[in-house]
PDB file of C-alpha atoms in Angstrom:
ATOM      1  CA  MET A   1      -8.600  21.360  10.856  1.00 39.00           C
ATOM      2  CA  LYS A   2      -8.134  19.043  13.821  1.00 41.00           C
ATOM      3  CA  ARG A   3      -4.837  17.154  13.741  1.00 43.00           C
ATOM      4  CA  VAL A   4      -6.084  13.679  14.511  1.00 43.00           C
ATOM      5  CA  PHE A   5      -3.042  11.896  13.150  1.00 44.00           C
ATOM      6  CA  GLU A   6      -0.411  13.475  15.423  1.00 46.00           C
ATOM      7  CA  SER A   7      -2.542  13.991  18.537  1.00 46.00           C
ATOM      8  CA  ARG A   8      -1.041  10.906  20.288  1.00 54.00           C
ATOM      9  CA  LYS A   9       2.011   8.786  19.699  1.00 79.00           C
ATOM     10  CA  SER A  10       1.198   6.331  16.984  1.00 89.00           C
ATOM     11  CA  ASN A  11       3.135   3.579  15.275  1.00 94.00           C
ATOM     12  CA  THR A  12       3.627   2.996  11.573  1.00 96.00           C
ATOM     13  CA  PHE A  13       3.679  -0.372   9.854  1.00 97.00           C
ATOM     14  CA  SER A  14       4.419  -1.066   6.203  1.00 97.00           C
ATOM     15  CA  LEU A  15       4.019  -4.136   4.026  1.00 97.00           C
ATOM     16  CA  SER A  16       5.446  -3.855   0.501  1.00 96.00           C
ATOM     17  CA  VAL A  17       4.646  -6.612  -1.992  1.00 94.00           C
ATOM     18  CA  GLY A  18       6.300  -6.893  -5.404  1.00 90.00           C
ATOM     19  CA  VAL A  19       5.676  -9.656  -7.877  1.00 86.00           C
ATOM     20  CA  GLY A  20       7.452  -9.655 -11.207  1.00 74.00           C
ATOM     21  CA  ASP A  21       7.910 -12.302 -13.802  1.00 66.00           C
ATOM     22  CA  ARG A  22      10.832 -13.195 -16.029  1.00 59.00           C
ATOM     23  CA  ASP A  23      10.447 -10.042 -18.107  1.00 59.00           C
ATOM     24  CA  ILE A  24       9.352  -7.557 -15.451  1.00 62.00           C
ATOM     25  CA  SER A  25      11.550  -7.377 -12.372  1.00 68.00           C
ATOM     26  CA  THR A  26      10.880  -3.662 -11.778  1.00 82.00           C
ATOM     27  CA  TRP A  27       7.820  -4.474  -9.647  1.00 83.00           C
ATOM     28  CA  GLU A  28       9.983  -6.191  -7.063  1.00 88.00           C
ATOM     29  CA  GLU A  29      12.430  -3.278  -7.233  1.00 89.00           C
ATOM     30  CA  GLU A  30       9.551  -0.847  -6.625  1.00 90.00           C
ATOM     31  CA  ALA A  31       8.442  -2.690  -3.474  1.00 92.00           C
ATOM     32  CA  SER A  32      12.005  -2.786  -2.143  1.00 93.00           C
ATOM     33  CA  SER A  33      12.583   0.893  -2.963  1.00 93.00           C
ATOM     34  CA  LEU A  34       9.422   2.095  -1.229  1.00 94.00           C
ATOM     35  CA  ASP A  35      10.220  -0.022   1.830  1.00 95.00           C
ATOM     36  CA  TYR A  36      13.703   1.504   1.966  1.00 95.00           C
ATOM     37  CA  ILE A  37      12.342   5.078   1.796  1.00 95.00           C
ATOM     38  CA  ILE A  38       9.716   4.376   4.482  1.00 95.00           C
ATOM     39  CA  ALA A  39      12.136   2.646   6.862  1.00 94.00           C
ATOM     40  CA  ASN A  40      15.125   4.930   6.386  1.00 93.00           C
ATOM     41  CA  GLN A  41      13.714   8.303   5.548  1.00 92.00           C
ATOM     42  CA  THR A  42      10.004   8.964   6.045  1.00 94.00           C
ATOM     43  CA  PHE A  43       9.173   6.827   9.108  1.00 94.00           C
ATOM     44  CA  PRO A  44      12.495   5.580  10.555  1.00 92.00           C
ATOM     45  CA  LYS A  45      10.786   3.876  13.513  1.00 93.00           C
ATOM     46  CA  ALA A  46       8.329   1.998  11.302  1.00 95.00           C
ATOM     47  CA  THR A  47       7.934  -1.761  11.413  1.00 97.00           C
ATOM     48  CA  THR A  48       8.341  -2.917   7.813  1.00 97.00           C
ATOM     49  CA  LYS A  49       8.217  -6.117   5.812  1.00 97.00           C
ATOM     50  CA  VAL A  50       8.855  -6.822   2.123  1.00 97.00           C
ATOM     51  CA  LEU A  51       7.436  -9.826   0.297  1.00 94.00           C
ATOM     52  CA  LEU A  52       8.896 -10.476  -3.149  1.00 91.00           C
ATOM     53  CA  GLY A  53       8.399 -13.121  -5.809  1.00 84.00           C
ATOM     54  CA  LYS A  54       7.480 -16.541  -4.448  1.00 84.00           C
ATOM     55  CA  ASN A  55       7.260 -15.146  -0.888  1.00 90.00           C
ATOM     56  CA  ALA A  56       4.445 -12.846  -2.003  1.00 89.00           C
ATOM     57  CA  ASN A  57       1.470 -15.120  -1.484  1.00 88.00           C
ATOM     58  CA  PRO A  58      -1.886 -14.716   0.278  1.00 90.00           C
ATOM     59  CA  GLY A  59      -0.776 -16.704   3.339  1.00 92.00           C
ATOM     60  CA  ASN A  60       2.330 -14.582   3.917  1.00 94.00           C
ATOM     61  CA  ILE A  61       0.400 -11.353   3.342  1.00 94.00           C
ATOM     62  CA  LYS A  62      -2.276 -12.362   5.849  1.00 95.00           C
ATOM     63  CA  ASN A  63       0.302 -13.608   8.393  1.00 96.00           C
ATOM     64  CA  THR A  64       2.206 -10.315   8.192  1.00 97.00           C
ATOM     65  CA  VAL A  65      -0.976  -8.253   8.647  1.00 96.00           C
ATOM     66  CA  GLU A  66      -1.963 -10.443  11.621  1.00 96.00           C
ATOM     67  CA  SER A  67       1.511  -9.960  13.117  1.00 97.00           C
ATOM     68  CA  PHE A  68       1.238  -6.187  12.693  1.00 97.00           C
ATOM     69  CA  ALA A  69      -2.309  -6.223  14.109  1.00 96.00           C
ATOM     70  CA  GLY A  70      -1.120  -8.014  17.241  1.00 96.00           C
ATOM     71  CA  ARG A  71       1.158  -5.066  18.004  1.00 96.00           C
ATOM     72  CA  ALA A  72      -1.098  -2.233  16.801  1.00 96.00           C
ATOM     73  CA  SER A  73      -3.899  -0.080  18.145  1.00 95.00           C
ATOM     74  CA  VAL A  74      -6.608   2.015  16.506  1.00 94.00           C
ATOM     75  CA  ILE A  75      -4.327   5.074  16.359  1.00 94.00           C
ATOM     76  CA  ASP A  76      -1.668   3.276  14.316  1.00 95.00           C
ATOM     77  CA  THR A  77      -1.255   3.310  10.540  1.00 95.00           C
ATOM     78  CA  MET A  78      -0.367   0.560   8.087  1.00 96.00           C
ATOM     79  CA  PHE A  79       0.798   1.124   4.521  1.00 96.00           C
ATOM     80  CA  PHE A  80       0.166  -1.720   2.100  1.00 95.00           C
ATOM     81  CA  PHE A  81       1.931  -1.346  -1.239  1.00 94.00           C
ATOM     82  CA  PHE A  82       1.445  -3.758  -4.139  1.00 91.00           C
ATOM     83  CA  SER A  83       3.328  -3.588  -7.422  1.00 88.00           C
ATOM     84  CA  GLY A  84       2.486  -6.189 -10.034  1.00 84.00           C
ATOM     85  CA  HIS A  85      -0.254  -7.468 -12.322  1.00 80.00           C
ATOM     86  CA  GLY A  86      -3.813  -6.472 -11.507  1.00 81.00           C
ATOM     87  CA  LEU A  87      -7.118  -7.868 -12.715  1.00 79.00           C
ATOM     88  CA  PRO A  88     -10.578  -6.337 -12.233  1.00 76.00           C
ATOM     89  CA  ASP A  89     -11.358  -8.447  -9.145  1.00 81.00           C
ATOM     90  CA  SER A  90      -7.918  -9.587  -7.951  1.00 82.00           C
ATOM     91  CA  ILE A  91      -4.238  -8.887  -7.781  1.00 82.00           C
ATOM     92  CA  ASN A  92      -2.117 -11.414  -9.583  1.00 79.00           C
ATOM     93  CA  LEU A  93       0.802 -12.988  -7.780  1.00 77.00           C
ATOM     94  CA  ALA A  94       2.368 -14.271 -11.010  1.00 64.00           C
ATOM     95  CA  ARG A  95       5.609 -16.184 -11.016  1.00 60.00           C
ATOM     96  CA  GLY A  96       6.906 -17.229 -14.397  1.00 55.00           C
ATOM     97  CA  LYS A  97       4.289 -19.363 -16.085  1.00 56.00           C
ATOM     98  CA  SER A  98       2.282 -20.025 -12.915  1.00 58.00           C
ATOM     99  CA  THR A  99      -0.198 -17.515 -11.559  1.00 66.00           C
ATOM    100  CA  LEU A 100      -1.969 -17.113  -8.268  1.00 79.00           C
ATOM    101  CA  ASP A 101      -4.886 -14.714  -8.085  1.00 84.00           C
ATOM    102  CA  TYR A 102      -5.606 -13.070  -4.735  1.00 87.00           C
ATOM    103  CA  PRO A 103      -9.218 -11.861  -4.907  1.00 88.00           C
ATOM    104  CA  LYS A 104      -9.544  -8.231  -3.807  1.00 86.00           C
ATOM    105  CA  ASP A 105     -12.417  -9.213  -1.482  1.00 87.00           C
ATOM    106  CA  ASN A 106      -9.996 -11.509   0.363  1.00 90.00           C
ATOM    107  CA  LEU A 107      -7.149  -8.978   0.251  1.00 90.00           C
ATOM    108  CA  PHE A 108      -9.236  -6.177   1.751  1.00 89.00           C
ATOM    109  CA  HIS A 109     -10.714  -8.565   4.333  1.00 91.00           C
ATOM    110  CA  ASP A 110      -7.198  -9.583   5.376  1.00 93.00           C
ATOM    111  CA  LEU A 111      -6.052  -5.945   5.499  1.00 93.00           C
ATOM    112  CA  SER A 112      -9.073  -5.060   7.668  1.00 92.00           C
ATOM    113  CA  LEU A 113      -7.575  -7.244  10.436  1.00 94.00           C
ATOM    114  CA  PHE A 114      -5.290  -4.281  11.155  1.00 96.00           C
ATOM    115  CA  PRO A 115      -7.118  -2.192  13.789  1.00 95.00           C
ATOM    116  CA  GLY A 116      -5.899   1.269  12.736  1.00 94.00           C
ATOM    117  CA  ARG A 117      -5.797   3.313   9.546  1.00 93.00           C
ATOM    118  CA  ARG A 118      -4.897   1.486   6.349  1.00 94.00           C
ATOM    119  CA  ILE A 119      -3.388   3.219   3.339  1.00 93.00           C
ATOM    120  CA  VAL A 120      -3.483   0.820   0.399  1.00 90.00           C
ATOM    121  CA  ILE A 121      -1.397   1.709  -2.646  1.00 89.00           C
ATOM    122  CA  LEU A 122      -2.029  -0.512  -5.663  1.00 86.00           C
ATOM    123  CA  SER A 123       0.441   0.144  -8.471  1.00 84.00           C
ATOM    124  CA  SER A 124      -1.204  -2.144 -10.972  1.00 81.00           C
ATOM    125  CA  CYS A 125      -3.757  -2.344 -13.717  1.00 76.00           C
ATOM    126  CA  HIS A 126      -7.361  -2.400 -12.467  1.00 75.00           C
ATOM    127  CA  GLY A 127      -6.366  -0.813  -9.142  1.00 74.00           C
ATOM    128  CA  GLY A 128      -9.807   0.478  -8.208  1.00 71.00           C
ATOM    129  CA  PHE A 129     -12.206  -1.492  -6.074  1.00 68.00           C
ATOM    130  CA  GLN A 130     -15.800  -0.932  -5.060  1.00 61.00           C
ATOM    131  CA  SER A 131     -15.979  -2.387  -1.558  1.00 63.00           C
ATOM    132  CA  ILE A 132     -13.538  -0.734   0.834  1.00 70.00           C
ATOM    133  CA  SER A 133     -13.862  -0.865   4.586  1.00 73.00           C
ATOM    134  CA  PRO A 134     -13.865   2.224   6.821  1.00 75.00           C
ATOM    135  CA  ASN A 135     -10.473   3.638   7.825  1.00 83.00           C
ATOM    136  CA  THR A 136      -9.021   2.580   4.476  1.00 86.00           C
ATOM    137  CA  LEU A 137      -7.654   4.945   1.871  1.00 85.00           C
ATOM    138  CA  LEU A 138      -7.119   3.419  -1.558  1.00 83.00           C
ATOM    139  CA  VAL A 139      -4.487   5.156  -3.670  1.00 83.00           C
ATOM    140  CA  THR A 140      -4.293   3.979  -7.264  1.00 79.00           C
ATOM    141  CA  PRO A 141      -3.742   5.441 -10.711  1.00 75.00           C
ATOM    142  CA  SER A 142      -6.411   3.288 -12.308  1.00 65.00           C
ATOM    143  CA  GLN A 143     -10.034   2.468 -11.793  1.00 62.00           C
ATOM    144  CA  GLN A 144     -11.314  -1.088 -11.552  1.00 55.00           C
ATOM    145  CA  GLU A 145     -12.005  -1.293 -15.278  1.00 57.00           C
ATOM    146  CA  THR A 146      -8.765   0.396 -16.395  1.00 59.00           C
ATOM    147  CA  HIS A 147      -6.086  -1.788 -17.913  1.00 55.00           C
ATOM    148  CA  ALA A 148      -2.951   0.380 -18.235  1.00 54.00           C
ATOM    149  CA  PHE A 149      -1.290   2.316 -15.437  1.00 55.00           C
ATOM    150  CA  GLY A 150       2.347   3.140 -16.282  1.00 58.00           C
ATOM    151  CA  ARG A 151       5.483   3.456 -14.156  1.00 66.00           C
ATOM    152  CA  ARG A 152       5.029   7.196 -13.633  1.00 74.00           C
ATOM    153  CA  PHE A 153       2.590   6.529 -10.788  1.00 79.00           C
ATOM    154  CA  PHE A 154       5.213   4.693  -8.737  1.00 81.00           C
ATOM    155  CA  VAL A 155       7.743   7.486  -9.280  1.00 82.00           C
ATOM    156  CA  ASP A 156       5.133  10.023  -8.104  1.00 85.00           C
ATOM    157  CA  VAL A 157       4.311   7.945  -4.991  1.00 88.00           C
ATOM    158  CA  LEU A 158       7.997   7.560  -4.160  1.00 89.00           C
ATOM    159  CA  HIS A 159       8.445  11.333  -4.424  1.00 90.00           C
ATOM    160  CA  GLU A 160       5.437  11.859  -2.123  1.00 90.00           C
ATOM    161  CA  PHE A 161       7.124   9.730   0.565  1.00 92.00           C
ATOM    162  CA  ILE A 162      10.435  11.551   0.089  1.00 93.00           C
ATOM    163  CA  ASP A 163       8.692  14.943   0.306  1.00 92.00           C
ATOM    164  CA  ALA A 164       6.804  13.788   3.412  1.00 93.00           C
ATOM    165  CA  SER A 165      10.096  13.017   5.137  1.00 92.00           C
ATOM    166  CA  HIS A 166      10.731  16.785   5.208  1.00 91.00           C
ATOM    167  CA  ALA A 167       7.226  17.695   6.406  1.00 91.00           C
ATOM    168  CA  PRO A 168       6.627  18.338  10.115  1.00 88.00           C
ATOM    169  CA  HIS A 169       3.698  15.878  10.107  1.00 92.00           C
ATOM    170  CA  ALA A 170       4.594  13.288   7.492  1.00 93.00           C
ATOM    171  CA  LEU A 171       1.466  11.153   7.793  1.00 92.00           C
ATOM    172  CA  THR A 172      -0.915  14.106   7.502  1.00 91.00           C
ATOM    173  CA  TYR A 173       1.100  15.386   4.545  1.00 90.00           C
ATOM    174  CA  LEU A 174       0.839  12.022   2.758  1.00 91.00           C
ATOM    175  CA  ILE A 175      -2.884  11.575   3.377  1.00 88.00           C
ATOM    176  CA  ASN A 176      -3.691  15.096   2.191  1.00 87.00           C
ATOM    177  CA  SER A 177      -1.504  14.663  -0.871  1.00 86.00           C
ATOM    178  CA  PHE A 178      -3.026  11.283  -1.755  1.00 84.00           C
ATOM    179  CA  LEU A 179      -6.554  12.643  -1.331  1.00 81.00           C
ATOM    180  CA  THR A 180      -5.736  15.636  -3.521  1.00 79.00           C
ATOM    181  CA  ASN A 181      -3.694  14.034  -6.276  1.00 75.00           C
ATOM    182  CA  TYR A 182      -4.881  10.485  -6.921  1.00 69.00           C
ATOM    183  CA  HIS A 183      -8.066   8.627  -7.794  1.00 51.00           C
ATOM    184  CA  ASN A 184      -9.243   7.049  -4.554  1.00 45.00           C
ATOM    185  CA  ARG A 185     -12.182   6.280  -2.331  1.00 42.00           C
ATOM    186  CA  PRO A 186     -13.096   8.504   0.625  1.00 38.00           C
ATOM    187  CA  TYR A 187     -11.050   8.024   3.754  1.00 33.00           C
ATOM    188  CA  GLY A 188     -12.899   6.980   6.893  1.00 34.00           C
ATOM    189  CA  PRO A 189     -16.397   5.673   7.628  1.00 30.00           C
TER     190      PRO A 189
END
């Protein structure tokens, strides 16, 4: 198997988004925890950003992706992690009694601004999505029509990143593991 991912020096970017409400703060904790593992253990030279609560909105997500894209090339990789409410056609950026739906069409369009590989991890209900652009790997425990997902998925993903930090080629390890262990769409064109 050709080692495409480590053939040249590449950069890693990560955007973790967590949106909880009054009763569920664990989603914000999940986003912060994954960011910490990526930045301090798995990819210590990664450029990372965390958006939590009211800062997690479509404008800030798009601005962060555009900022990453301005410094990235086609050999770079971006992780996008979302933990929160999911609906069949959107992710929900709920805050208390107010909600803000971010249609998945818009989310994936905004993520496609990044020129390299995109690994999208949706830890939410209704994580699946039909229309995914090339060079995007969707990792999710649930299909588009599935309501429940459970916290176990996040714990498994966190362990995958921790295990990858000990692998000689962390990115290849993660991609192979995600392709093997989770419901997802094919990677690449």
